[in-house]
Short mmCIF file of C-alpha atoms and ligand atoms in Angstrom, two decimals:
data_model
loop_
_atom_site.label_atom_id
_atom_site.label_comp_id
_atom_site.label_asym_id
_atom_site.label_seq_id
_atom_site.Cartn_x
_atom_site.Cartn_y
_atom_site.Cartn_z
CA UNK A 1 -14.80 -15.87 -32.67
CA UNK A 2 -12.96 -13.81 -35.23
CA UNK A 3 -11.16 -16.86 -36.64
CA UNK A 4 -14.39 -18.86 -36.86
CA UNK A 5 -16.08 -15.92 -38.58
CA UNK A 6 -13.20 -15.68 -41.01
CA UNK A 7 -13.34 -19.41 -41.72
CA UNK A 8 -17.09 -19.36 -42.30
CA UNK A 9 -16.78 -16.33 -44.56
CA UNK A 10 -13.95 -17.96 -46.51
CA UNK A 11 -15.92 -21.15 -46.94
CA UNK A 12 -19.02 -19.28 -48.08
CA UNK A 13 -17.02 -17.23 -50.55
CA UNK A 14 -15.21 -20.26 -51.90
CA UNK A 15 -18.41 -22.24 -52.41
CA UNK A 16 -20.03 -19.21 -53.99
CA UNK A 17 -17.03 -18.65 -56.31
CA UNK A 18 -16.96 -22.29 -57.27
CA UNK A 19 -20.64 -22.21 -58.04
CA UNK A 20 -20.29 -19.10 -60.20
CA UNK A 21 -17.14 -20.43 -61.78
CA UNK A 22 -18.66 -23.72 -62.83
CA UNK A 23 -21.91 -22.16 -64.02
CA UNK A 24 -20.08 -19.54 -66.01
CA UNK A 25 -17.48 -21.93 -67.28
CA UNK A 26 -20.21 -24.04 -68.80
CA UNK A 27 -22.11 -21.20 -70.40
CA UNK A 28 -19.14 -19.05 -71.25
CA UNK A 29 -20.66 -16.37 -73.45
CA UNK A 30 -18.02 -13.75 -73.04
CA UNK A 31 -14.71 -15.18 -72.00
CA UNK A 32 -13.12 -11.83 -71.52
CA UNK A 33 -15.84 -10.55 -69.21
CA UNK A 34 -15.70 -13.78 -67.31
CA UNK A 35 -11.98 -13.55 -66.65
CA UNK A 36 -12.29 -9.94 -65.55
CA UNK A 37 -14.99 -10.89 -63.03
CA UNK A 38 -12.96 -13.81 -61.85
CA UNK A 39 -9.94 -11.63 -61.25
CA UNK A 40 -12.04 -9.21 -59.22
CA UNK A 41 -13.42 -12.03 -57.13
CA UNK A 42 -9.98 -13.43 -56.49
CA UNK A 43 -8.70 -10.02 -55.57
CA UNK A 44 -11.49 -9.69 -53.01
CA UNK A 45 -10.67 -13.08 -51.61
CA UNK A 46 -6.96 -12.41 -51.18
CA UNK A 47 -7.24 -12.16 -47.40
CA UNK A 48 -9.33 -15.28 -47.16
CA UNK A 49 -6.97 -17.22 -49.38
CA UNK A 50 -4.06 -16.16 -47.22
CA UNK A 51 -5.98 -17.56 -44.30
CA UNK A 52 -6.29 -20.85 -46.18
CA UNK A 53 -2.59 -20.87 -46.95
CA UNK A 54 -1.53 -20.50 -43.35
CA UNK A 55 -3.62 -23.48 -42.42
CA UNK A 56 -6.29 -21.85 -40.28
CA UNK A 57 -8.96 -23.61 -42.29
CA UNK A 58 -9.34 -27.33 -41.62
CA UNK A 59 -8.07 -29.88 -44.12
CA UNK A 60 -11.63 -30.63 -45.18
CA UNK A 61 -11.74 -27.41 -47.17
CA UNK A 62 -8.58 -28.17 -49.12
CA UNK A 63 -10.30 -30.07 -51.98
CA UNK A 64 -12.44 -27.02 -52.70
CA UNK A 65 -9.39 -24.84 -52.88
CA UNK A 66 -7.67 -27.40 -55.09
CA UNK A 67 -10.64 -27.59 -57.51
CA UNK A 68 -10.74 -23.85 -57.78
CA UNK A 69 -7.05 -23.74 -58.63
CA UNK A 70 -7.42 -26.51 -61.21
CA UNK A 71 -10.24 -24.63 -62.89
CA UNK A 72 -8.12 -21.51 -62.97
CA UNK A 73 -5.27 -23.41 -64.56
CA UNK A 74 -7.63 -24.80 -67.16
CA UNK A 75 -8.90 -21.37 -68.12
CA UNK A 76 -5.96 -19.94 -70.05
CA UNK A 77 -6.43 -22.23 -73.02
CA UNK A 78 -9.85 -20.81 -73.82
CA UNK A 79 -9.70 -17.35 -72.32
CA UNK A 80 -7.42 -14.74 -73.87
CA UNK A 81 -8.17 -15.46 -77.52
CA UNK A 82 -10.18 -13.37 -79.93
CA UNK A 83 -12.74 -15.65 -81.54
CA UNK A 84 -13.04 -13.76 -84.81
CA UNK A 85 -9.41 -13.42 -85.78
CA UNK A 86 -7.77 -16.12 -83.66
CA UNK A 87 -5.33 -13.52 -82.32
CA UNK A 88 -4.87 -13.04 -78.62
CA UNK A 89 -7.17 -10.46 -77.06
CA UNK A 90 -6.48 -7.82 -74.42
CA UNK A 91 -6.51 -10.36 -71.60
CA UNK A 92 -4.13 -12.64 -73.48
CA UNK A 93 -1.79 -9.80 -74.38
CA UNK A 94 -1.68 -8.48 -70.83
CA UNK A 95 -1.01 -11.91 -69.44
CA UNK A 96 1.81 -12.65 -71.90
CA UNK A 97 3.42 -9.26 -71.42
CA UNK A 98 3.16 -9.65 -67.64
CA UNK A 99 5.00 -12.95 -67.98
CA UNK A 100 7.77 -11.13 -69.85
CA UNK A 101 8.20 -8.34 -67.30
CA UNK A 102 10.34 -6.43 -66.64
CA UNK A 103 10.41 -5.12 -70.20
CA UNK A 104 12.86 -2.29 -70.68
CA UNK A 105 13.26 -2.40 -74.42
CA UNK A 106 11.14 -3.00 -77.49
CA UNK A 107 8.19 -1.24 -79.08
CA UNK A 108 4.48 -1.41 -78.47
CA UNK A 109 2.45 -0.39 -81.52
CA UNK A 110 -1.29 0.30 -81.33
CA UNK A 111 -3.10 0.39 -84.66
CA UNK A 112 -6.54 1.80 -85.29
CA UNK A 113 -8.44 1.42 -88.57
CA UNK A 114 -9.67 4.95 -89.22
CA UNK A 115 -13.44 5.18 -89.51
CA UNK A 116 -13.88 1.42 -89.55
CA UNK A 117 -17.44 2.07 -88.39
CA UNK A 118 -18.22 3.28 -91.90
CA UNK A 119 -17.27 -0.11 -93.35
CA UNK A 120 -19.85 -1.72 -91.08
CA UNK A 121 -22.43 0.96 -91.83
CA UNK A 122 -21.93 0.80 -95.58
CA UNK A 123 -21.39 -2.91 -96.21
CA UNK A 124 -22.73 -4.62 -93.09
CA UNK A 125 -21.15 -6.48 -90.19
CA UNK A 126 -20.32 -9.67 -92.12
CA UNK A 127 -18.26 -7.63 -94.54
CA UNK A 128 -16.64 -5.77 -91.64
CA UNK A 129 -15.76 -9.09 -89.99
CA UNK A 130 -14.09 -10.33 -93.18
CA UNK A 131 -12.02 -7.17 -93.31
CA UNK A 132 -10.90 -7.65 -89.70
CA UNK A 133 -9.95 -11.27 -90.41
CA UNK A 134 -7.98 -10.33 -93.50
CA UNK A 135 -6.31 -7.56 -91.58
CA UNK A 136 -5.29 -10.05 -88.87
CA UNK A 137 -3.89 -12.39 -91.54
CA UNK A 138 -1.88 -9.53 -92.94
CA UNK A 139 -0.48 -8.79 -89.49
CA UNK A 140 0.51 -12.45 -89.19
CA UNK A 141 2.38 -12.37 -92.49
CA UNK A 142 4.42 -9.22 -91.90
CA UNK A 143 8.05 -9.53 -92.88
CA UNK A 144 8.89 -7.27 -89.95
CA UNK A 145 7.29 -9.78 -87.69
CA UNK A 146 6.20 -8.86 -84.17
CA UNK A 147 6.69 -11.07 -81.14
CA UNK A 148 3.03 -10.62 -80.19
CA UNK A 149 -0.07 -9.65 -82.15
CA UNK A 150 -3.36 -8.91 -80.41
CA UNK A 151 -6.78 -7.59 -81.27
CA UNK A 152 -7.71 -5.39 -78.35
CA UNK A 153 -11.24 -4.49 -79.33
CA UNK A 154 -13.22 -3.62 -82.47
CA UNK A 155 -10.70 -2.22 -84.90
CA UNK A 156 -7.73 -1.82 -82.54
CA UNK A 157 -4.74 -4.10 -82.90
CA UNK A 158 -1.62 -4.13 -80.79
CA UNK A 159 1.83 -5.39 -81.80
CA UNK A 160 4.79 -5.97 -79.55
CA UNK A 161 8.27 -5.89 -81.08
CA UNK A 162 11.32 -6.85 -79.09
CA UNK A 163 13.43 -4.31 -80.95
CA UNK A 164 13.09 -0.51 -81.05
CA UNK A 165 11.31 0.33 -84.31
CA UNK A 166 12.54 3.33 -86.23
CA UNK A 167 10.17 5.88 -87.72
CA UNK A 168 11.07 4.58 -91.17
CA UNK A 169 10.08 1.05 -90.16
CA UNK A 170 6.79 2.28 -88.74
CA UNK A 171 6.02 4.22 -91.92
CA UNK A 172 6.84 1.12 -93.95
CA UNK A 173 4.67 -1.04 -91.69
CA UNK A 174 1.75 1.34 -92.11
CA UNK A 175 2.19 1.41 -95.88
CA UNK A 176 2.26 -2.39 -96.05
CA UNK A 177 -0.93 -2.68 -93.95
CA UNK A 178 -2.75 -0.04 -95.94
CA UNK A 179 -2.55 -1.84 -99.29
CA UNK A 180 -6.22 -2.01 -100.38
CA UNK A 181 -8.10 -5.20 -99.53
CA UNK A 182 -10.34 -7.09 -101.87
CA UNK A 183 -13.48 -8.35 -100.22
CA UNK A 184 -16.19 -10.05 -102.29
CA UNK A 185 -14.72 -8.36 -105.37
CA UNK A 186 -14.95 -4.97 -103.71
CA UNK A 187 -11.73 -3.03 -103.26
CA UNK A 188 -11.55 -1.64 -99.73
CA UNK A 189 -9.03 1.03 -98.76
CA UNK A 190 -8.13 1.51 -95.15
CA UNK A 191 -6.37 4.37 -93.43
CA UNK A 192 -4.49 3.57 -90.27
CA UNK A 193 -3.57 5.64 -87.27
CA UNK A 194 -0.76 4.41 -85.11
CA UNK A 195 0.26 5.07 -81.51
CA UNK A 196 3.75 4.00 -80.53
CA UNK A 197 5.45 3.43 -77.17
CA UNK A 198 9.19 2.86 -77.02
CA UNK A 199 9.96 0.80 -73.93
CA UNK A 200 13.05 2.50 -72.63
CA UNK A 201 12.37 2.61 -68.93
CA UNK A 202 10.92 0.19 -66.46
CA UNK A 203 7.14 0.30 -66.64
CA UNK A 204 5.19 -0.29 -63.48
CA UNK A 205 2.89 -2.85 -65.10
CA UNK A 206 1.29 -3.87 -68.37
CA UNK A 207 -1.80 -1.74 -67.70
CA UNK A 208 0.45 1.31 -67.58
CA UNK A 209 2.15 0.27 -70.84
CA UNK A 210 -1.17 -0.19 -72.60
CA UNK A 211 -2.51 3.08 -71.22
CA UNK A 212 0.55 4.89 -72.54
CA UNK A 213 0.38 3.42 -76.02
CA UNK A 214 -3.32 4.27 -76.01
CA UNK A 215 -2.41 7.88 -75.16
CA UNK A 216 -0.06 7.91 -78.15
CA UNK A 217 -2.91 6.73 -80.39
CA UNK A 218 -5.18 9.42 -78.96
CA UNK A 219 -2.50 11.96 -79.87
CA UNK A 220 -2.47 10.66 -83.43
CA UNK A 221 -6.27 10.96 -83.57
CA UNK A 222 -6.31 14.51 -82.21
CA UNK A 223 -3.57 15.79 -84.42
CA UNK A 224 -4.94 13.81 -87.37
CA UNK A 225 -1.45 12.47 -87.90
CA UNK A 226 -0.61 8.99 -89.07
CA UNK A 227 1.84 8.09 -86.31
CA UNK A 228 2.26 9.58 -82.84
CA UNK A 229 4.57 8.65 -80.00
CA UNK A 230 4.10 8.56 -76.27
CA UNK A 231 6.21 11.29 -74.69
CA UNK A 232 7.33 11.43 -71.09
CA UNK A 233 4.85 13.93 -69.72
CA UNK A 234 1.80 12.77 -71.60
CA UNK A 235 0.27 11.13 -68.50
CA UNK A 236 0.60 14.33 -66.49
CA UNK A 237 -0.82 16.32 -69.39
CA UNK A 238 -3.72 13.91 -69.63
CA UNK A 239 -4.47 14.26 -65.94
CA UNK A 240 -4.48 18.05 -66.34
CA UNK A 241 -6.75 17.79 -69.36
CA UNK A 242 -9.16 15.52 -67.50
CA UNK A 243 -9.21 17.98 -64.61
CA UNK A 244 -9.92 20.86 -66.97
CA UNK A 245 -12.76 19.04 -68.70
CA UNK A 246 -14.18 17.86 -65.40
CA UNK A 247 -14.20 21.29 -63.76
CA UNK A 248 -15.37 23.35 -66.73
CA UNK A 249 -19.13 23.34 -65.91
CA UNK A 250 -18.32 24.33 -62.32
CA UNK A 251 -15.95 27.04 -63.57
CA UNK A 252 -18.72 28.52 -65.71
CA UNK A 253 -21.31 28.37 -62.91
CA UNK A 254 -19.05 29.85 -60.25
CA UNK A 255 -17.80 32.80 -62.30
CA UNK A 256 -14.26 31.47 -62.41
CA UNK A 257 -14.65 31.95 -66.14
CA UNK A 258 -15.18 35.52 -67.25
CA UNK A 259 -14.89 37.70 -70.33
CA UNK A 260 -12.34 40.36 -71.18
CA UNK A 261 -12.73 42.70 -74.13
CA UNK A 262 -10.12 43.83 -76.61
CA UNK A 263 -10.84 47.03 -78.53
CA UNK A 264 -10.25 47.18 -82.30
CA UNK A 265 -9.26 50.43 -83.97
CA UNK A 266 -10.99 51.65 -87.11
CA UNK A 267 -8.21 53.08 -89.29
CA UNK A 268 -10.30 55.64 -91.20
CA UNK A 269 -11.44 57.41 -88.03
CA UNK A 270 -8.87 56.23 -85.52
CA UNK A 271 -11.76 55.29 -83.22
CA UNK A 272 -13.06 52.14 -81.60
CA UNK A 273 -16.42 50.80 -82.77
CA UNK A 274 -15.83 47.16 -82.05
CA UNK A 275 -14.47 44.95 -79.30
CA UNK A 276 -13.71 41.25 -79.24
CA UNK A 277 -14.80 39.19 -76.22
CA UNK A 278 -12.09 36.78 -75.05
CA UNK A 279 -12.62 34.19 -72.38
CA UNK A 280 -10.46 33.85 -69.27
CA UNK A 281 -10.52 31.14 -66.60
CA UNK A 282 -9.03 31.46 -63.14
CA UNK A 283 -9.09 27.88 -61.98
CA UNK A 284 -8.99 27.42 -58.19
CA UNK A 285 -6.32 24.73 -58.42
CA UNK A 286 -4.60 25.14 -61.81
CA UNK A 287 -4.41 28.94 -61.90
CA UNK A 288 -5.02 30.87 -65.12
CA UNK A 289 -5.93 28.61 -68.04
CA UNK A 290 -5.83 30.11 -71.50
CA UNK A 291 -8.76 29.66 -73.90
CA UNK A 292 -6.19 28.29 -76.34
CA UNK A 293 -5.99 25.30 -73.97
CA UNK A 294 -9.51 24.80 -72.66
CA UNK A 295 -11.56 25.59 -75.79
CA UNK A 296 -10.12 22.66 -77.82
CA UNK A 297 -10.69 20.42 -74.78
CA UNK A 298 -14.29 21.58 -74.48
CA UNK A 299 -14.70 20.79 -78.19
CA UNK A 300 -13.14 17.38 -77.71
CA UNK A 301 -15.34 16.58 -74.71
CA UNK A 302 -18.52 17.66 -76.49
CA UNK A 303 -19.02 20.57 -74.09
CA UNK A 304 -18.46 23.45 -76.46
CA UNK A 305 -22.16 24.28 -76.75
CA UNK A 306 -22.22 24.85 -72.99
CA UNK A 307 -19.28 27.24 -73.33
CA UNK A 308 -20.69 29.06 -76.35
CA UNK A 309 -24.16 29.50 -74.84
CA UNK A 310 -22.49 30.92 -71.75
CA UNK A 311 -20.34 33.25 -73.90
CA UNK A 312 -23.33 34.54 -75.88
CA UNK A 313 -25.30 35.18 -72.69
CA UNK A 314 -22.44 36.99 -70.98
CA UNK A 315 -21.66 39.15 -73.95
CA UNK A 316 -25.22 40.09 -74.81
CA UNK A 317 -26.06 40.87 -71.17
CA UNK A 318 -22.97 43.10 -71.06
CA UNK A 319 -23.90 44.64 -74.38
CA UNK A 320 -27.35 45.55 -73.02
CA UNK A 321 -25.72 47.28 -70.01
CA UNK A 322 -23.33 49.23 -72.27
CA UNK A 323 -26.13 50.33 -74.57
CA UNK A 324 -28.13 51.52 -71.57
CA UNK A 325 -25.05 53.51 -70.48
CA UNK A 326 -24.69 55.06 -73.95
CA UNK A 327 -21.73 52.96 -75.07
CA UNK A 328 -22.52 51.98 -78.64
CA UNK A 329 -20.30 49.27 -80.00
CA UNK A 330 -20.35 45.94 -81.77
CA UNK A 331 -19.10 42.97 -79.73
CA UNK A 332 -17.48 40.03 -81.44
CA UNK A 333 -17.89 36.57 -79.87
CA UNK A 334 -15.73 33.62 -80.87
CA UNK A 335 -17.77 30.53 -81.61
CA UNK A 336 -16.46 27.12 -82.44
CA UNK A 337 -17.06 25.52 -85.84
CA UNK A 338 -18.70 22.68 -83.90
CA UNK A 339 -21.39 25.16 -82.81
CA UNK A 340 -22.40 25.47 -86.46
CA UNK A 341 -23.52 21.82 -86.42
CA UNK A 342 -26.47 22.88 -84.31
CA UNK A 343 -29.46 23.61 -86.52
CA UNK A 344 -31.04 25.65 -83.76
CA UNK A 345 -28.08 28.03 -83.32
CA UNK A 346 -29.55 30.82 -85.54
CA UNK A 347 -32.88 30.74 -83.64
CA UNK A 348 -31.06 30.73 -80.32
CA UNK A 349 -29.07 33.82 -81.34
CA UNK A 350 -32.24 35.55 -82.57
CA UNK A 351 -34.06 34.74 -79.31
CA UNK A 352 -31.22 36.14 -77.22
CA UNK A 353 -31.00 39.34 -79.27
CA UNK A 354 -34.74 39.79 -78.80
CA UNK A 355 -34.51 39.07 -75.07
CA UNK A 356 -31.80 41.70 -74.54
CA UNK A 357 -33.48 44.05 -77.06
CA UNK A 358 -30.32 44.41 -79.10
CA UNK A 359 -30.03 45.19 -82.81
CA UNK A 360 -28.46 42.26 -84.73
CA UNK A 361 -25.59 44.38 -86.04
CA UNK A 362 -24.39 44.89 -82.45
CA UNK A 363 -23.18 41.29 -82.50
CA UNK A 364 -20.39 39.78 -84.55
CA UNK A 365 -19.53 36.10 -84.64
CA UNK A 366 -15.93 35.05 -85.30
CA UNK A 367 -15.27 31.58 -86.66
CA UNK A 368 -11.76 30.22 -87.10
CA UNK A 369 -10.80 29.51 -90.66
CA UNK A 370 -8.85 26.27 -90.26
CA UNK A 371 -11.66 24.33 -88.58
CA UNK A 372 -14.35 25.90 -90.73
CA UNK A 373 -12.89 24.47 -93.88
CA UNK A 374 -13.12 20.92 -92.50
CA UNK A 375 -16.91 20.77 -92.93
CA UNK A 376 -17.83 23.61 -95.19
CA UNK A 377 -21.25 22.62 -96.51
CA UNK A 378 -22.96 22.40 -93.15
CA UNK A 379 -21.16 25.48 -91.87
CA UNK A 380 -22.15 27.62 -94.86
CA UNK A 381 -25.82 26.78 -94.32
CA UNK A 382 -25.81 27.79 -90.65
CA UNK A 383 -23.66 30.85 -91.27
CA UNK A 384 -26.11 31.93 -93.98
CA UNK A 385 -28.99 31.78 -91.52
CA UNK A 386 -27.08 33.77 -88.90
CA UNK A 387 -26.10 36.36 -91.50
CA UNK A 388 -29.73 36.61 -92.58
CA UNK A 389 -30.60 37.74 -89.06
CA UNK A 390 -28.37 40.76 -89.64
CA UNK A 391 -25.61 39.52 -87.33
CA UNK A 392 -22.11 40.28 -88.60
CA UNK A 393 -19.68 37.44 -89.38
CA UNK A 394 -15.90 37.27 -89.49
CA UNK A 395 -13.44 34.59 -90.53
CA UNK A 396 -10.87 34.49 -87.76
CA UNK A 397 -7.18 33.58 -87.92
CA UNK A 398 -7.19 33.77 -91.69
CA UNK A 399 -4.03 32.30 -93.17
CA UNK A 400 -3.67 29.49 -90.62
CA UNK A 401 -5.83 27.06 -92.59
CA UNK A 402 -5.50 25.90 -96.15
CA UNK A 403 -8.21 27.89 -97.85
CA UNK A 404 -7.63 30.38 -100.57
CA UNK A 405 -9.34 33.73 -100.68
CA UNK A 406 -11.19 32.59 -103.79
CA UNK A 407 -12.76 29.83 -101.70
CA UNK A 408 -13.86 32.36 -99.14
CA UNK A 409 -16.15 34.08 -101.61
CA UNK A 410 -18.67 31.31 -101.02
CA UNK A 411 -18.90 32.22 -97.36
CA UNK A 412 -21.49 34.74 -96.24
CA UNK A 413 -19.07 36.78 -94.10
CA UNK A 414 -18.44 40.51 -93.67
CA UNK A 415 -14.91 40.48 -92.42
CA UNK A 416 -11.62 38.66 -92.75
CA UNK A 417 -9.32 38.73 -89.73
CA UNK A 418 -5.77 38.04 -90.79
CA UNK A 419 -3.85 36.01 -88.24
CA UNK A 420 -0.99 37.46 -86.23
CA UNK A 421 1.29 34.68 -87.50
CA UNK A 422 1.57 36.72 -90.73
CA UNK A 423 3.29 39.50 -88.83
CA UNK A 424 6.05 37.35 -87.39
CA UNK A 425 8.28 37.35 -90.44
CA UNK A 426 7.30 40.77 -91.65
CA UNK A 427 10.40 42.45 -90.30
CA UNK A 428 13.00 40.37 -92.15
CA UNK A 429 11.08 38.65 -94.89
CA UNK A 430 10.05 40.48 -98.07
CA UNK A 431 7.97 37.59 -99.55
CA UNK A 432 5.83 37.52 -96.37
CA UNK A 433 5.11 41.19 -96.89
CA UNK A 434 4.06 40.61 -100.52
CA UNK A 435 1.79 37.71 -99.54
CA UNK A 436 0.19 39.77 -96.79
CA UNK A 437 -0.32 42.76 -99.06
CA UNK A 438 -1.78 40.59 -101.84
CA UNK A 439 -4.13 38.87 -99.37
CA UNK A 440 -5.37 42.21 -98.08
CA UNK A 441 -5.93 43.47 -101.64
CA UNK A 442 -7.83 40.41 -102.79
CA UNK A 443 -9.97 40.32 -99.64
CA UNK A 444 -10.89 43.96 -100.14
CA UNK A 445 -11.64 43.44 -103.84
CA UNK A 446 -13.94 40.58 -102.85
CA UNK A 447 -15.81 43.05 -100.68
CA UNK A 448 -14.61 42.06 -97.21
CA UNK A 449 -13.52 44.38 -94.49
CA UNK A 450 -10.03 43.44 -93.38
CA UNK A 451 -8.76 43.36 -89.81
CA UNK A 452 -5.24 42.37 -88.85
CA UNK A 453 -4.75 41.12 -85.30
CA UNK A 454 -1.75 40.92 -83.00
CA UNK A 455 -0.29 44.35 -83.81
CA UNK A 456 2.23 45.26 -81.17
CA UNK A 457 4.20 48.22 -82.58
CA UNK A 458 3.55 51.54 -84.26
CA UNK A 459 5.87 50.57 -87.09
CA UNK A 460 3.85 47.46 -88.01
CA UNK A 461 0.63 49.38 -87.62
CA UNK A 462 1.79 52.03 -90.07
CA UNK A 463 2.91 49.46 -92.63
CA UNK A 464 -0.44 47.72 -92.45
CA UNK A 465 -2.30 50.98 -92.78
CA UNK A 466 -0.28 51.63 -95.95
CA UNK A 467 -1.45 48.22 -97.22
CA UNK A 468 -5.07 49.28 -96.87
CA UNK A 469 -6.20 47.46 -93.73
CA UNK A 470 -9.56 48.69 -92.36
CA UNK A 471 -9.21 47.74 -88.71
CA UNK A 472 -6.37 46.75 -86.40
CA UNK A 473 -6.37 44.82 -83.15
CA UNK A 474 -3.45 44.22 -80.83
CA UNK A 475 -1.52 45.30 -77.77
CA UNK A 476 -0.34 48.41 -79.60
CA UNK A 477 -3.84 49.83 -79.51
CA UNK A 478 -5.47 48.10 -76.55
CA UNK A 479 -4.86 45.03 -74.43
CA UNK A 480 -7.80 42.80 -73.48
CA UNK A 481 -9.51 44.42 -70.47
CA UNK A 482 -12.42 43.81 -68.13
CA UNK A 483 -15.81 45.40 -68.87
CA UNK A 484 -15.20 47.93 -66.08
CA UNK A 485 -11.76 48.88 -67.48
CA UNK A 486 -13.23 49.28 -70.93
CA UNK A 487 -15.89 51.64 -69.58
CA UNK A 488 -13.17 53.70 -67.90
CA UNK A 489 -11.20 53.93 -71.14
CA UNK A 490 -14.19 54.28 -73.42
CA UNK A 491 -14.03 58.04 -73.93
CA UNK A 492 -10.40 57.80 -74.98
CA UNK A 493 -10.87 54.73 -77.21
CA UNK A 494 -13.93 56.08 -78.92
CA UNK A 495 -12.67 59.57 -79.55
CA UNK A 496 -8.99 59.46 -80.37
CA UNK A 497 -8.14 60.44 -83.91
P1 LIG B 1 -8.44 34.81 -81.36
O1 LIG B 1 -9.92 34.88 -81.48
O2 LIG B 1 -7.64 34.91 -82.60
O3 LIG B 1 -8.04 35.95 -80.33
C1 LIG B 1 -6.91 36.73 -80.47
C2 LIG B 1 -5.85 36.30 -79.54
O4 LIG B 1 -4.71 37.13 -79.70
C3 LIG B 1 -6.24 36.45 -78.06
O5 LIG B 1 -5.63 35.39 -77.36
C4 LIG B 1 -5.59 37.77 -77.69
O6 LIG B 1 -5.39 37.90 -76.29
C5 LIG B 1 -4.31 37.67 -78.46
N1 LIG B 1 -3.71 38.99 -78.72
C6 LIG B 1 -4.33 40.17 -78.77
N2 LIG B 1 -3.45 41.17 -79.07
C7 LIG B 1 -2.25 40.57 -79.23
C8 LIG B 1 -0.94 41.08 -79.56
O7 LIG B 1 -0.72 42.24 -79.78
N3 LIG B 1 0.06 40.15 -79.66
C9 LIG B 1 -0.16 38.85 -79.44
N4 LIG B 1 0.87 38.01 -79.56
N5 LIG B 1 -1.37 38.35 -79.12
C10 LIG B 1 -2.41 39.21 -79.02
P2 LIG B 1 -6.41 34.60 -76.26
O8 LIG B 1 -7.26 35.55 -75.49
O9 LIG B 1 -5.42 33.76 -75.54
O10 LIG B 1 -7.37 33.69 -77.09
C11 LIG B 1 -6.87 32.67 -77.86
C12 LIG B 1 -7.92 32.06 -78.72
O11 LIG B 1 -8.88 31.35 -77.92
C13 LIG B 1 -8.73 33.09 -79.48
O12 LIG B 1 -8.02 33.48 -80.62
C14 LIG B 1 -9.99 32.31 -79.80
O13 LIG B 1 -9.80 31.51 -80.94
C15 LIG B 1 -10.13 31.42 -78.59
N6 LIG B 1 -11.14 32.03 -77.70
C16 LIG B 1 -11.04 33.05 -76.83
N7 LIG B 1 -12.22 33.30 -76.24
C17 LIG B 1 -13.11 32.42 -76.78
C18 LIG B 1 -14.52 32.18 -76.58
O14 LIG B 1 -15.22 32.85 -75.84
N8 LIG B 1 -15.06 31.15 -77.32
C19 LIG B 1 -14.32 30.42 -78.20
N9 LIG B 1 -14.94 29.43 -78.89
N10 LIG B 1 -13.02 30.64 -78.41
C20 LIG B 1 -12.42 31.62 -77.70
MG1 LIG B 2 -11.22 35.87 -82.50
MG1 LIG B 3 -7.64 35.39 -84.26
#
């Protein structure tokens, strides 16, 4: 019974496959999609085909099997090529590389045309297609010629070299490919980002190789660097990152994420009037994850608004409790520069302040300098609206970006927080001290209050006080603590002179 069932099922599947195959083969709109479907079908039929091979199925079915095989053999000529450029496509590349396995040396290079979308948006698809064709021609005429050239999708091209390319060769390759194009008398400049995988070990399969070179390209995109390389633990890191992104909403809902508060000391009075809220996450599987790790991932995954809304709610709810208990302070919340893209952010802040019946000056927003400078115009507009509510603003981690203090004068902020990195060389390095002192002076002359963060010793604190700093923050004065701990220490923090 079982064998008959198997035979009938095999026959039905074969006839069905043949029918689909012929129909699709005739009206092949997307060859790539077709091959992918075909592979899936064949995979599903593995058991049945084994049954055919061991002769369970009568001879009468053999012609069907034969026809199917013939059709499969005929496919490679048409499938695996990119119509636009004539290069091989992902399917073709994978198949050729698979035929060359095991590959234990050579270089896989993945090239992405940065912001190619803009070419299409600005000049239209026909123009974009011409650029892609010319780019493919250029790849074909490289003096450092690859063994394989493929267009994987859109603006991504993959090269396989049999030799290990040096960094110098990659830089040269990029330079050669970036020479401006001339399309319909219009000069077109392209910027390329490159991911690189050196094939030193045995790779399990071509999918793994392509995934790894893709990871290298992602690294280049994230770090905004021209060329990035796959490194051994990148896969593991990526798995961790995926896990973090995936579990973030749950972490927020289930109170695995919580706030701690770090007191700042006002130098003139020696007292604490302000605390900074810092996020912590105790992940059930990964343990403690620092905001330095999960905040950039939340930004990358487009989930930062979720995090920031949560942070504002937590902090303002806590603020309302403290006010009711007679603890009067200003709480600083870190927001991401991405949050400033939201036109509704100022209204949302105003609505929350009203809901918790809090005065606007009881809230401070800290925005990191380096990311702020990337899209200043939009940010200045939103910051202006938040400032107009009466909420205080600070530029965080000042000195880690590339802005000058003169540039800062356009920003509607109250405070500049100088990054702890400035303190690192202070002990041995005189020039660092002069730069720090000059920065503090200029910031103060421009009318900003100046905080320096990351102060760990009395000696550094005293030197900064001598330089005219208004407020200090760091382990020397107070470590980040829970709301309950802060309440316990409040009398001491608020009253010490
Ligand atoms: P940040 O805003 O510059 O926060 C200061 C960082 O310095 C905190 O790290 C704090 O724990 C650490 N720190 C404080 N005192 C000392 C000290 O004396 N020595 C040293 N070496 N470090 C000290 P943390 O808590 O790991 O936060 C890292 C960054 O993550 C923050 O830098 C901030 O940019 C971001 N972050 C934290 N919480 C949030 C949040 O709720 N939202 C957003 N968007 N970002 C957050
Ligand atoms: Mg901060
Ligand atoms: Mg900081």
